[in-house]
PDB file of N, CA and C in Angstrom:
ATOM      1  N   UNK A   1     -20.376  27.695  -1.561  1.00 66.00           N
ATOM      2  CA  UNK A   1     -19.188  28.028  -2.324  1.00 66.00           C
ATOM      3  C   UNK A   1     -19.131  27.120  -3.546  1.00 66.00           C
ATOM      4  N   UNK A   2     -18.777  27.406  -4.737  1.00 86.00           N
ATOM      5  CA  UNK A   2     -18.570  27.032  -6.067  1.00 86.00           C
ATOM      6  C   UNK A   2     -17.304  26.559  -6.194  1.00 86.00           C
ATOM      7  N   UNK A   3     -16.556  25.297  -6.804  1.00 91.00           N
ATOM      8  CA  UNK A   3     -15.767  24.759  -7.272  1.00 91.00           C
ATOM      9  C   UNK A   3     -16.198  23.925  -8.733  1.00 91.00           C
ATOM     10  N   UNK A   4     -14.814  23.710  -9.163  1.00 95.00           N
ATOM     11  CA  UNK A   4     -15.005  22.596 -10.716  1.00 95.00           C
ATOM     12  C   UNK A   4     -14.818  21.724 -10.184  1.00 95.00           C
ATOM     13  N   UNK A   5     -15.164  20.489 -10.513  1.00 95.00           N
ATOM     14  CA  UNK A   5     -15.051  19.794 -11.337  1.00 95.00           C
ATOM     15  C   UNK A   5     -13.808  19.176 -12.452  1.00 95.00           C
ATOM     16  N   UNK A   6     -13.190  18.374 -12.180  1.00 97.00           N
ATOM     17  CA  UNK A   6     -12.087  18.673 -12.793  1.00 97.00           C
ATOM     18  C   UNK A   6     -11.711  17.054 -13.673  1.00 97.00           C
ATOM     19  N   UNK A   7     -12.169  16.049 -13.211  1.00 97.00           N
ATOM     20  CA  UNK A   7     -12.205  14.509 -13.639  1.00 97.00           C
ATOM     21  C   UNK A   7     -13.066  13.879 -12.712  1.00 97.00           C
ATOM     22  N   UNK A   8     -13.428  12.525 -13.694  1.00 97.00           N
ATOM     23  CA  UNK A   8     -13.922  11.882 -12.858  1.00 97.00           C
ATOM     24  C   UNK A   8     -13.712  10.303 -13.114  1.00 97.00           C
ATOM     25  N   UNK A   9     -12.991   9.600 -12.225  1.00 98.00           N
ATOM     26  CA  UNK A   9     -12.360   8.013 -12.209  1.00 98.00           C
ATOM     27  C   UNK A   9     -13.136   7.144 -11.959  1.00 98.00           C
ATOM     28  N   UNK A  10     -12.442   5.855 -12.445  1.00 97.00           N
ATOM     29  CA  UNK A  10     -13.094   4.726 -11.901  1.00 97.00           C
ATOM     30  C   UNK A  10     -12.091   3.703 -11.873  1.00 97.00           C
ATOM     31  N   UNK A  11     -12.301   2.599 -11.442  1.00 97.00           N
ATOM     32  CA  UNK A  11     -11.400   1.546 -11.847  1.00 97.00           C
ATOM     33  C   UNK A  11     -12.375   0.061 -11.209  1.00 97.00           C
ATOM     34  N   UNK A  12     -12.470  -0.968 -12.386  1.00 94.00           N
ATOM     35  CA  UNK A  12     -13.403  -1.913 -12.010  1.00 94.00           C
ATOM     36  C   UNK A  12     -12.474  -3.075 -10.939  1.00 94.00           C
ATOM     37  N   UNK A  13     -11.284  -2.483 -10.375  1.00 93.00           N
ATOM     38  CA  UNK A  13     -10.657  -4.005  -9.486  1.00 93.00           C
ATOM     39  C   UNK A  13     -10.315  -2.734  -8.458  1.00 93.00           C
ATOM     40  N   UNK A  14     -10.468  -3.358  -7.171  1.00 91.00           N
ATOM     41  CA  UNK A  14     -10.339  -2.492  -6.137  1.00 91.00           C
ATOM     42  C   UNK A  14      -8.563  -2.939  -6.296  1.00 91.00           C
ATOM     43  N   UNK A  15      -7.994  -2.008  -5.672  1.00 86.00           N
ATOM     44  CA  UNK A  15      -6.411  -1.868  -5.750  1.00 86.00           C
ATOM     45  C   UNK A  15      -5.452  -1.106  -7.097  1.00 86.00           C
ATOM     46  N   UNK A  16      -6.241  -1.125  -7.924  1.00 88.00           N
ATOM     47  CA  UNK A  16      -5.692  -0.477  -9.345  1.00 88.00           C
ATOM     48  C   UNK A  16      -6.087   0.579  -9.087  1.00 88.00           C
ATOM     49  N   UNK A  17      -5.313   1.548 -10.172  1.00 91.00           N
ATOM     50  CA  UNK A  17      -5.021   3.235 -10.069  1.00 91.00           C
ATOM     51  C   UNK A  17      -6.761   3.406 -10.685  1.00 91.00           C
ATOM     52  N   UNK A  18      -7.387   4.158 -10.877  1.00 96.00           N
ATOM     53  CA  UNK A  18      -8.404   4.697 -11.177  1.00 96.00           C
ATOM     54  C   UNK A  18      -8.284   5.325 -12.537  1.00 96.00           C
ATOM     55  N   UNK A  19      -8.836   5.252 -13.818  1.00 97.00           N
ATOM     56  CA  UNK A  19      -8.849   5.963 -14.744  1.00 97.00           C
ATOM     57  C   UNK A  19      -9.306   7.056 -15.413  1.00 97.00           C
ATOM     58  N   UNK A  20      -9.443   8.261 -15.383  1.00 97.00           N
ATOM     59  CA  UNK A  20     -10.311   9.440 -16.256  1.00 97.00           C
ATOM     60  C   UNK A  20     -11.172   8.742 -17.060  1.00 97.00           C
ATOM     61  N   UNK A  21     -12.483   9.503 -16.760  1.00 97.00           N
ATOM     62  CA  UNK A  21     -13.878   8.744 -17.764  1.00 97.00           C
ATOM     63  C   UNK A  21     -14.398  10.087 -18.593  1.00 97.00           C
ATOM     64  N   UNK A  22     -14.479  10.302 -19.325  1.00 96.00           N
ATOM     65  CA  UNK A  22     -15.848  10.723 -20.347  1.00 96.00           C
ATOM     66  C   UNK A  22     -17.295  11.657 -19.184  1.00 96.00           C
ATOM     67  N   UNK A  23     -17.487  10.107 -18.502  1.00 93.00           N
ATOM     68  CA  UNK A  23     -18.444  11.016 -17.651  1.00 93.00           C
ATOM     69  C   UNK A  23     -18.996   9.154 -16.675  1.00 93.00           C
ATOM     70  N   UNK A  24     -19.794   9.645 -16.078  1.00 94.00           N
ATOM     71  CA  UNK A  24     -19.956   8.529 -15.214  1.00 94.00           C
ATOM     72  C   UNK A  24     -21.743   8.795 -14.292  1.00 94.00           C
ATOM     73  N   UNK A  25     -21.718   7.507 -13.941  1.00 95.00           N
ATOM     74  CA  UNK A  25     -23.411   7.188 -14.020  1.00 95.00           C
ATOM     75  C   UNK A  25     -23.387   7.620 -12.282  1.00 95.00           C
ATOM     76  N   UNK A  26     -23.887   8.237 -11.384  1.00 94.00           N
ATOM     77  CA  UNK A  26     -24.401   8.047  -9.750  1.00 94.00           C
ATOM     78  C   UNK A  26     -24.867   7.387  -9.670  1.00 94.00           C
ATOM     79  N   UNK A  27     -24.986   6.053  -9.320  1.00 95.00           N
ATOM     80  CA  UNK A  27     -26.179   5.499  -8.317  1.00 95.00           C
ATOM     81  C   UNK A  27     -26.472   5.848  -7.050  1.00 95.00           C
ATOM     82  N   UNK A  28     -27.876   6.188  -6.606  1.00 93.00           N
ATOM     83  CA  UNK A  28     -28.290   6.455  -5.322  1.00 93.00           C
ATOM     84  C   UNK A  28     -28.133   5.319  -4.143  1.00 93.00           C
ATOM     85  N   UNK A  29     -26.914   5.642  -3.363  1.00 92.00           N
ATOM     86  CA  UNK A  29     -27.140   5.041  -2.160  1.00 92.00           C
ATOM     87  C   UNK A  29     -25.850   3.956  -2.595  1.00 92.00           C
ATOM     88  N   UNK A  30     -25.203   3.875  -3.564  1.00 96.00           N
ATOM     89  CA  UNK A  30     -24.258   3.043  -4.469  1.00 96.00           C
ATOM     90  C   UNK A  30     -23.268   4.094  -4.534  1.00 96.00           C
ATOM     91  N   UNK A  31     -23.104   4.623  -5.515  1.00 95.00           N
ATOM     92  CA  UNK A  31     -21.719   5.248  -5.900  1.00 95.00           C
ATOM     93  C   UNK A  31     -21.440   5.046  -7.347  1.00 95.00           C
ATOM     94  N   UNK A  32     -20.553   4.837  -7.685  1.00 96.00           N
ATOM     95  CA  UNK A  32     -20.314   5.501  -9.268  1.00 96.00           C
ATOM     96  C   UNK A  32     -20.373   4.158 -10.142  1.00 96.00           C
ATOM     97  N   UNK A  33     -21.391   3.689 -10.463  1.00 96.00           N
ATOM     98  CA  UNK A  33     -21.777   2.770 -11.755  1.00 96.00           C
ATOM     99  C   UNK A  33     -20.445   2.049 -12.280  1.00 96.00           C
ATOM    100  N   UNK A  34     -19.913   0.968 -12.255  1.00 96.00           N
ATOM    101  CA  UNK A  34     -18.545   0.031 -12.234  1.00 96.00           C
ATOM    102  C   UNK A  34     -17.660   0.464 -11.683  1.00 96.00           C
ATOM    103  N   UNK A  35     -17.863   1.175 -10.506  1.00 97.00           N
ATOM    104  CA  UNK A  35     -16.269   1.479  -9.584  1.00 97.00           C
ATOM    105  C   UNK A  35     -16.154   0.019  -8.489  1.00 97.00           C
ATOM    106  N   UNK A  36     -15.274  -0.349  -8.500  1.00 94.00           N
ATOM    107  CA  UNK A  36     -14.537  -1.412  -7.733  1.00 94.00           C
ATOM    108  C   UNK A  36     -15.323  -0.593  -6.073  1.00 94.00           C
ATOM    109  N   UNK A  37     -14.935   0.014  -5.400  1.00 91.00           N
ATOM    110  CA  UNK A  37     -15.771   0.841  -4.526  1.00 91.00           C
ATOM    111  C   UNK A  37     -16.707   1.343  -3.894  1.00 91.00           C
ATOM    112  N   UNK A  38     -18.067   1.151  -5.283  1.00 95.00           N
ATOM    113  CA  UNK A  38     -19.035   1.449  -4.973  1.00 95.00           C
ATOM    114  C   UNK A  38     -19.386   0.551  -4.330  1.00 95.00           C
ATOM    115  N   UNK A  39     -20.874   0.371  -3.820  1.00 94.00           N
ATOM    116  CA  UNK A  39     -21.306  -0.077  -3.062  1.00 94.00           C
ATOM    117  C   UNK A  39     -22.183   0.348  -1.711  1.00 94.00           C
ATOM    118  N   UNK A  40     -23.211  -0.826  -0.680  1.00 92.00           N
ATOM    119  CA  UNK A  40     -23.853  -0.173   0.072  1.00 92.00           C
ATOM    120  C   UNK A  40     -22.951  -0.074   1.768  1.00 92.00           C
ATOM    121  N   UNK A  41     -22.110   0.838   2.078  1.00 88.00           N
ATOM    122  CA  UNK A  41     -21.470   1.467   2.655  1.00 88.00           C
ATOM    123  C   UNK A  41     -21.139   2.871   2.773  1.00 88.00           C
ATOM    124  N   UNK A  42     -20.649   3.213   3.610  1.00 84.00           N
ATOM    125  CA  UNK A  42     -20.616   4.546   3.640  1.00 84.00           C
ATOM    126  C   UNK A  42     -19.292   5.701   3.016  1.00 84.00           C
ATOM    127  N   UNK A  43     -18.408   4.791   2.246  1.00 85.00           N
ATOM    128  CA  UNK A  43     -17.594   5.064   1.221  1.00 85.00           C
ATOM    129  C   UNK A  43     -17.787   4.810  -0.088  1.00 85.00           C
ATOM    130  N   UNK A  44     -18.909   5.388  -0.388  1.00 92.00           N
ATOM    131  CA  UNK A  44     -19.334   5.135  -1.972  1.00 92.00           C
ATOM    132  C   UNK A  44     -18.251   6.031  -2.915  1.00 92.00           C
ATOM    133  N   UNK A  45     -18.362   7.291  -2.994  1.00 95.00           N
ATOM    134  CA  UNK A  45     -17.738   8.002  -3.905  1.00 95.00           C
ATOM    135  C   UNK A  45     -16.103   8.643  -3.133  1.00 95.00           C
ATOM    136  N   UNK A  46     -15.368   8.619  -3.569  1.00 94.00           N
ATOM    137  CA  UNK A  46     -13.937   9.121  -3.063  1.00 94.00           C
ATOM    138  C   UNK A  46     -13.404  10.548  -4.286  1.00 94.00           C
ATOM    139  N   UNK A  47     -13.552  11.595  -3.093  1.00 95.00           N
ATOM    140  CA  UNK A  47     -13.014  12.961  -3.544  1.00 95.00           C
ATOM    141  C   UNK A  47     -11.905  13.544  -3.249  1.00 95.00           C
ATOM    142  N   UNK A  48     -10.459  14.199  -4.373  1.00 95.00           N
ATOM    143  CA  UNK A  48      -9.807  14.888  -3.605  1.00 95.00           C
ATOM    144  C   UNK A  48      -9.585  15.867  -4.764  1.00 95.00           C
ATOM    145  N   UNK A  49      -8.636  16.796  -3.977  1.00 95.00           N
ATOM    146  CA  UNK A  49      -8.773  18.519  -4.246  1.00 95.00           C
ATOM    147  C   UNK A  49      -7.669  18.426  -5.288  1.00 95.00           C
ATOM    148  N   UNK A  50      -7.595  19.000  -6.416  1.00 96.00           N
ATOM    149  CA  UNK A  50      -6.735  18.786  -7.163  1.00 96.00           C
ATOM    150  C   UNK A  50      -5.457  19.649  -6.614  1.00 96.00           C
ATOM    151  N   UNK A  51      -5.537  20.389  -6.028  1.00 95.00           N
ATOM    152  CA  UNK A  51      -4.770  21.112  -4.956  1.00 95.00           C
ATOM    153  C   UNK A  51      -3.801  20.489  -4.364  1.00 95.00           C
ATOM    154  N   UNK A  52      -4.249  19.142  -3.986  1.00 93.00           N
ATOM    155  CA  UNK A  52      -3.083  18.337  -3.562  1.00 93.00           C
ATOM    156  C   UNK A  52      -2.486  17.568  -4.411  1.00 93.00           C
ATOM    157  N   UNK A  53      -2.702  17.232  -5.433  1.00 95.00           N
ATOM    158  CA  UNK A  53      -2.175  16.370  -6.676  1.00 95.00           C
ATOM    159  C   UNK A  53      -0.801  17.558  -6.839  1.00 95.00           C
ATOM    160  N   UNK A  54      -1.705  18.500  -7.476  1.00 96.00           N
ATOM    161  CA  UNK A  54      -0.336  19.186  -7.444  1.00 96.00           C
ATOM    162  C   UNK A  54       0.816  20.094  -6.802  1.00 96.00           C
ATOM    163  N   UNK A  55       0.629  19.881  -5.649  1.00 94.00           N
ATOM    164  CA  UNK A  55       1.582  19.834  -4.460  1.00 94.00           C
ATOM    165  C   UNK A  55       2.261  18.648  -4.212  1.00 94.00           C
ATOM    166  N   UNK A  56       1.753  17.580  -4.699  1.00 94.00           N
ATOM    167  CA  UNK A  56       2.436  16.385  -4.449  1.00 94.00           C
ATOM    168  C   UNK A  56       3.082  16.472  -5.890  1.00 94.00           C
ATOM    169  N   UNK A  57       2.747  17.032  -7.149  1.00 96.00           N
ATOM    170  CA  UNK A  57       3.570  16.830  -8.202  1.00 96.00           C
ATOM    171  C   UNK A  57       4.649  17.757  -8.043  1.00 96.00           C
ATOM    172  N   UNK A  58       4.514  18.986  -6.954  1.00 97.00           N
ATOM    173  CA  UNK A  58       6.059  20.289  -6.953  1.00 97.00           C
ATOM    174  C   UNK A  58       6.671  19.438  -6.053  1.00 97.00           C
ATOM    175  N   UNK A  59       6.232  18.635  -5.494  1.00 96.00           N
ATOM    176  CA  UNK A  59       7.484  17.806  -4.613  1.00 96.00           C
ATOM    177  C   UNK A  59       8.259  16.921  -5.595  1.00 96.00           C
ATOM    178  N   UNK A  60       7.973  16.851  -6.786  1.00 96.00           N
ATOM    179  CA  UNK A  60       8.866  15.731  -7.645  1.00 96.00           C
ATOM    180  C   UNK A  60       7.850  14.829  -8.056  1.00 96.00           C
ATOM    181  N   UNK A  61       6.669  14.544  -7.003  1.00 95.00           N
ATOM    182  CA  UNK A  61       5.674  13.154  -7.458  1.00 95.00           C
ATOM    183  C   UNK A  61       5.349  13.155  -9.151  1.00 95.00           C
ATOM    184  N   UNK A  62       5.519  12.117  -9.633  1.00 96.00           N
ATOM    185  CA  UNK A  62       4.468  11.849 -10.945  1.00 96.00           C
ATOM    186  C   UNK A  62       3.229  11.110 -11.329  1.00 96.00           C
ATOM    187  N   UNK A  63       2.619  12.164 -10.896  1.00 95.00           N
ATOM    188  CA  UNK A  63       0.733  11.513 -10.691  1.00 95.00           C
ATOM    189  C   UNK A  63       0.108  11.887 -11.217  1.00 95.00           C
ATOM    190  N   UNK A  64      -1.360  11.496 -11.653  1.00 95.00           N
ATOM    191  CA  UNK A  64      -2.383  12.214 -12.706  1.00 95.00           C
ATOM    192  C   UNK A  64      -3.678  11.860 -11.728  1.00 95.00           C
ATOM    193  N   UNK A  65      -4.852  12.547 -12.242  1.00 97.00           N
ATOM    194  CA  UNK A  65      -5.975  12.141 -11.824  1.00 97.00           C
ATOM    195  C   UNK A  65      -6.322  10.392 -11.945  1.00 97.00           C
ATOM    196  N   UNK A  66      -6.434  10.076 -10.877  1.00 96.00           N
ATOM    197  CA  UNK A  66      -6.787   8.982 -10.506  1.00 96.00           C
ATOM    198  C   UNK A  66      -6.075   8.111  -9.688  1.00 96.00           C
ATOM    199  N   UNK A  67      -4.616   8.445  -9.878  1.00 95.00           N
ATOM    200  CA  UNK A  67      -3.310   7.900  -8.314  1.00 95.00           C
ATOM    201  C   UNK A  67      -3.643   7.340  -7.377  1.00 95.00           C
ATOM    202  N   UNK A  68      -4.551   8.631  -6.746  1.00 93.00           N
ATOM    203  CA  UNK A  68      -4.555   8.279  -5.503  1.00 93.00           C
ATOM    204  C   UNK A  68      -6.036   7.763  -4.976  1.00 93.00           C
ATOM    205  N   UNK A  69      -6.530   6.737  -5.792  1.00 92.00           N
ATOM    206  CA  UNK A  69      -7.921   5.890  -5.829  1.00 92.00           C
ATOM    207  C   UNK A  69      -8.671   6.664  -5.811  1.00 92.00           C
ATOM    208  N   UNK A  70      -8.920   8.295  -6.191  1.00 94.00           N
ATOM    209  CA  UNK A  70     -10.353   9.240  -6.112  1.00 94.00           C
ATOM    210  C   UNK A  70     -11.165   8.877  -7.151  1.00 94.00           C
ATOM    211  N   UNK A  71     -12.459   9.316  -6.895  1.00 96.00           N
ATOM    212  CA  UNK A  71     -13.383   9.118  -8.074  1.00 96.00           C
ATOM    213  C   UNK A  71     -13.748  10.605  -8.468  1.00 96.00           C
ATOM    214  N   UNK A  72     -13.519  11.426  -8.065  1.00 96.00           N
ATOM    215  CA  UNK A  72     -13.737  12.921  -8.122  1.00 96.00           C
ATOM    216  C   UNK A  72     -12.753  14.061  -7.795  1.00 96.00           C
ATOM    217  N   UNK A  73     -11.807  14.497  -9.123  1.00 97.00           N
ATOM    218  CA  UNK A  73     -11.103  15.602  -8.501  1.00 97.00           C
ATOM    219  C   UNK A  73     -12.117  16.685  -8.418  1.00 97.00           C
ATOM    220  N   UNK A  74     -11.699  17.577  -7.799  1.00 96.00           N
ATOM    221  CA  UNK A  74     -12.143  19.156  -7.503  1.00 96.00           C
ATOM    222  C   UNK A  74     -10.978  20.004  -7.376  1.00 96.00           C
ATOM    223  N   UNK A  75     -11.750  21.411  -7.921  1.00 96.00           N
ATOM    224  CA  UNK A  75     -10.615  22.571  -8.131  1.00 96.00           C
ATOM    225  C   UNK A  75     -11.219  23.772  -6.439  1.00 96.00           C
ATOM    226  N   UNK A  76     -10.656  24.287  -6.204  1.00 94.00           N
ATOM    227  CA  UNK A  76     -11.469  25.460  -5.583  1.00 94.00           C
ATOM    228  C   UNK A  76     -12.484  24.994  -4.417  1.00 94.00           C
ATOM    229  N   UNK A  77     -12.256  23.939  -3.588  1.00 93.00           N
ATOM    230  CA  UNK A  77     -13.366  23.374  -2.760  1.00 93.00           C
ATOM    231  C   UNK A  77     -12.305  22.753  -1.523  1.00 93.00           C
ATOM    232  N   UNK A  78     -11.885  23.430  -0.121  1.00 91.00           N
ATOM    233  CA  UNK A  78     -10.819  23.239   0.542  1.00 91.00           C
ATOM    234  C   UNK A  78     -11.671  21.520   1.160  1.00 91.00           C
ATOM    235  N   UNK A  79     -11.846  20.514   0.431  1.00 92.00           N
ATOM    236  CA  UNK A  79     -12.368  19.505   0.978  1.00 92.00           C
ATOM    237  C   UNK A  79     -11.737  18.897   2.154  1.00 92.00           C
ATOM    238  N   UNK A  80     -10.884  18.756   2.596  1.00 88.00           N
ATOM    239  CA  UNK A  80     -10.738  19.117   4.157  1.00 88.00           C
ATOM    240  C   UNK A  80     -10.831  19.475   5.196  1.00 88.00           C
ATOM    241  N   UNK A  81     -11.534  20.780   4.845  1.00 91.00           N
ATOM    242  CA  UNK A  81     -12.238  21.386   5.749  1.00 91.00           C
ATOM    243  C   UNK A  81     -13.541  20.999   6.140  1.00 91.00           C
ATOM    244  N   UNK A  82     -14.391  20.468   5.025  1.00 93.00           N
ATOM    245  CA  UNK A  82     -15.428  20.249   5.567  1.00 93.00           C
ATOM    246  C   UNK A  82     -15.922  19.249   6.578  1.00 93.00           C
ATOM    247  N   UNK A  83     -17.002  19.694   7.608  1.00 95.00           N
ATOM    248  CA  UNK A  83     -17.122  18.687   8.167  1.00 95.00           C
ATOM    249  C   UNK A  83     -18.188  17.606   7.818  1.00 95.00           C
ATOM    250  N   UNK A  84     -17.926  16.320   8.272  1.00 94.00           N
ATOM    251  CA  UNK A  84     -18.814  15.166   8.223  1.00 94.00           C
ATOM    252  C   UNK A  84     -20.591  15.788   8.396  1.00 94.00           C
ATOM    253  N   UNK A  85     -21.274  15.266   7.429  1.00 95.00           N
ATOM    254  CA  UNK A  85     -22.485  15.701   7.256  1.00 95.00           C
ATOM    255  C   UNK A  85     -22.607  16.989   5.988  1.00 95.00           C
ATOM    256  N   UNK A  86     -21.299  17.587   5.606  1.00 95.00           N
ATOM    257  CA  UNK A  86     -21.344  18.197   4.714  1.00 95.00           C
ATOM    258  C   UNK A  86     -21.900  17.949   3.220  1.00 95.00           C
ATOM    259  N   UNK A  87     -23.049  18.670   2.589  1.00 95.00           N
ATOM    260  CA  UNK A  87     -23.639  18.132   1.382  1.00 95.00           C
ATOM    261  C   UNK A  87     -23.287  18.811   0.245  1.00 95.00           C
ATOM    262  N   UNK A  88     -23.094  18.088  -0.922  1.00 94.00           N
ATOM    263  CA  UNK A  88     -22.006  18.807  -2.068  1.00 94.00           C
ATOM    264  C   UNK A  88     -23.031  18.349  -3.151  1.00 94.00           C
ATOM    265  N   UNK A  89     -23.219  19.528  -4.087  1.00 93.00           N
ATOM    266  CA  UNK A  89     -23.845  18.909  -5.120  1.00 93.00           C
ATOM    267  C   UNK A  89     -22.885  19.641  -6.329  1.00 93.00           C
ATOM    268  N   UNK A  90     -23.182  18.222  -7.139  1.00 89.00           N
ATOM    269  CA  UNK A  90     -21.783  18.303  -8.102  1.00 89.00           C
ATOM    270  C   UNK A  90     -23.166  17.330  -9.652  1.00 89.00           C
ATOM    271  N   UNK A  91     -23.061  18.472 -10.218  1.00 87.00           N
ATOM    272  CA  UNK A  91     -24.417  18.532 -11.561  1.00 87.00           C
ATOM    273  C   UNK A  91     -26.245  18.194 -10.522  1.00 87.00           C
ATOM    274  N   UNK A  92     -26.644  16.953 -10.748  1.00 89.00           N
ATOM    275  CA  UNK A  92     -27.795  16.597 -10.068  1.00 89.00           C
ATOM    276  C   UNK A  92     -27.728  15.792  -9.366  1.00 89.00           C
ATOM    277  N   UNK A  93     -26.460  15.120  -8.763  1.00 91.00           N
ATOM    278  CA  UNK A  93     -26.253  14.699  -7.634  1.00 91.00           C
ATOM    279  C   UNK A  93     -25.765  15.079  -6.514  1.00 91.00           C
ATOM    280  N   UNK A  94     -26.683  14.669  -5.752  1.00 93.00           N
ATOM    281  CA  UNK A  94     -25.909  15.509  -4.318  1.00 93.00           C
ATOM    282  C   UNK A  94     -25.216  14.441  -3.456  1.00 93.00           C
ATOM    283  N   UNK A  95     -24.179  14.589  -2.896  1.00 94.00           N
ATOM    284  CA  UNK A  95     -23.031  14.059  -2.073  1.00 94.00           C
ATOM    285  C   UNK A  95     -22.807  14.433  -0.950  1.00 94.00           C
ATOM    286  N   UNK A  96     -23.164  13.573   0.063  1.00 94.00           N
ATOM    287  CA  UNK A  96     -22.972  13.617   1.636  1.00 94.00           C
ATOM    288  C   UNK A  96     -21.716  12.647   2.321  1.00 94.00           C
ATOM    289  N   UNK A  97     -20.866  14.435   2.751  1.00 94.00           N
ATOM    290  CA  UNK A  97     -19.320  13.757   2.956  1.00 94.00           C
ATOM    291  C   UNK A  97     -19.668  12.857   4.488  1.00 94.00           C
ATOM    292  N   UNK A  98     -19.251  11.607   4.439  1.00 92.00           N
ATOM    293  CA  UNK A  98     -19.420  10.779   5.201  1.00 92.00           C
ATOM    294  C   UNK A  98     -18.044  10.485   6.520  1.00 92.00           C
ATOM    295  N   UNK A  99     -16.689  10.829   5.735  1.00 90.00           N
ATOM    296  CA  UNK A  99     -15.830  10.686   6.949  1.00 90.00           C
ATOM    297  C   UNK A  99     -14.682  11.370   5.387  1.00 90.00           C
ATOM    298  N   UNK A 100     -13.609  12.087   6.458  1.00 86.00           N
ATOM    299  CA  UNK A 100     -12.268  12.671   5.578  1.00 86.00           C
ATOM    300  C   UNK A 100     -11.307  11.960   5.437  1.00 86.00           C
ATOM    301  N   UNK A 101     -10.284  11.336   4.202  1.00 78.00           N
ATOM    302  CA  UNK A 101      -9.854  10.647   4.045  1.00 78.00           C
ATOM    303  C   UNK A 101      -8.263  11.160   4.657  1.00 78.00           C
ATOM    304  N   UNK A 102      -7.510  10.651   4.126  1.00 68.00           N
ATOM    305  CA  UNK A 102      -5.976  10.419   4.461  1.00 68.00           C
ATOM    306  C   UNK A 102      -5.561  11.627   3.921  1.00 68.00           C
ATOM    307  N   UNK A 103      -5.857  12.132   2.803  1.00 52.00           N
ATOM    308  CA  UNK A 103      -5.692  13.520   2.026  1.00 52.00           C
ATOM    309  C   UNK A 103      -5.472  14.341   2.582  1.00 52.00           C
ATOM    310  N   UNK A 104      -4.914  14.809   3.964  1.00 45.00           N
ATOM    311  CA  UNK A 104      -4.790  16.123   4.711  1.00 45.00           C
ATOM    312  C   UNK A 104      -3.154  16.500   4.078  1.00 45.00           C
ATOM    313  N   UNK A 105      -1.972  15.365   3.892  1.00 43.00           N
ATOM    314  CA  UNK A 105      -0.897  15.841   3.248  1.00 43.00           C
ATOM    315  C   UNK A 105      -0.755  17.207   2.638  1.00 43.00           C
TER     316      UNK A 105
END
């Protein structure tokens, strides 16, 4: 199944909101080239569905891409659903969902 692409964050201090980039580097086995985050663990890259951003914005929330510490929104991709071991390729990197975050809201 096909989804966008929709931003992609970073933020160099773990605990700060994440910022919209231009575009951003993969490292293999790392994660996204100056993310506070990356690293050799099994939470390198952090994805959520823009789907929920804005369900959390019809509730009143005022949030933008990057709030909620993701490094990757997506449009059209029920990322919740998938299960662990699921492989996503997003341009020439491919992404192996490792565990589902808190994002079920």
């Amino acid at each position: 199944k096909c989804g966008t692409l929709l931003a992609v964050c970073r933020s160099e201090k773990r605990g700060t909101k994440k910022t919209p980039q231009a575009s951003a580097r993969l490292v293999p086995d790392y994660g996204i080239e100056g993310d506070a985050h990356a690293g050799h663990w099994h939470r390198q890259v952090s994805l959520l569905a823009s789907e929920k951003i804005r369900a959390f914005r019809e509730k009143g929330g005022d949030v933008t891409f990057g709030d909620f510490g993701e490094n990757l929104v997506t449009e059209g991709i029920d990322l919740a659903a998938l299960p662990v071991g699921t492989r996503i390729r997003i341009g020439a990197a491919l992404l192996e969902v490792s565990q589902i975050g808190p994002g079920r809201w």
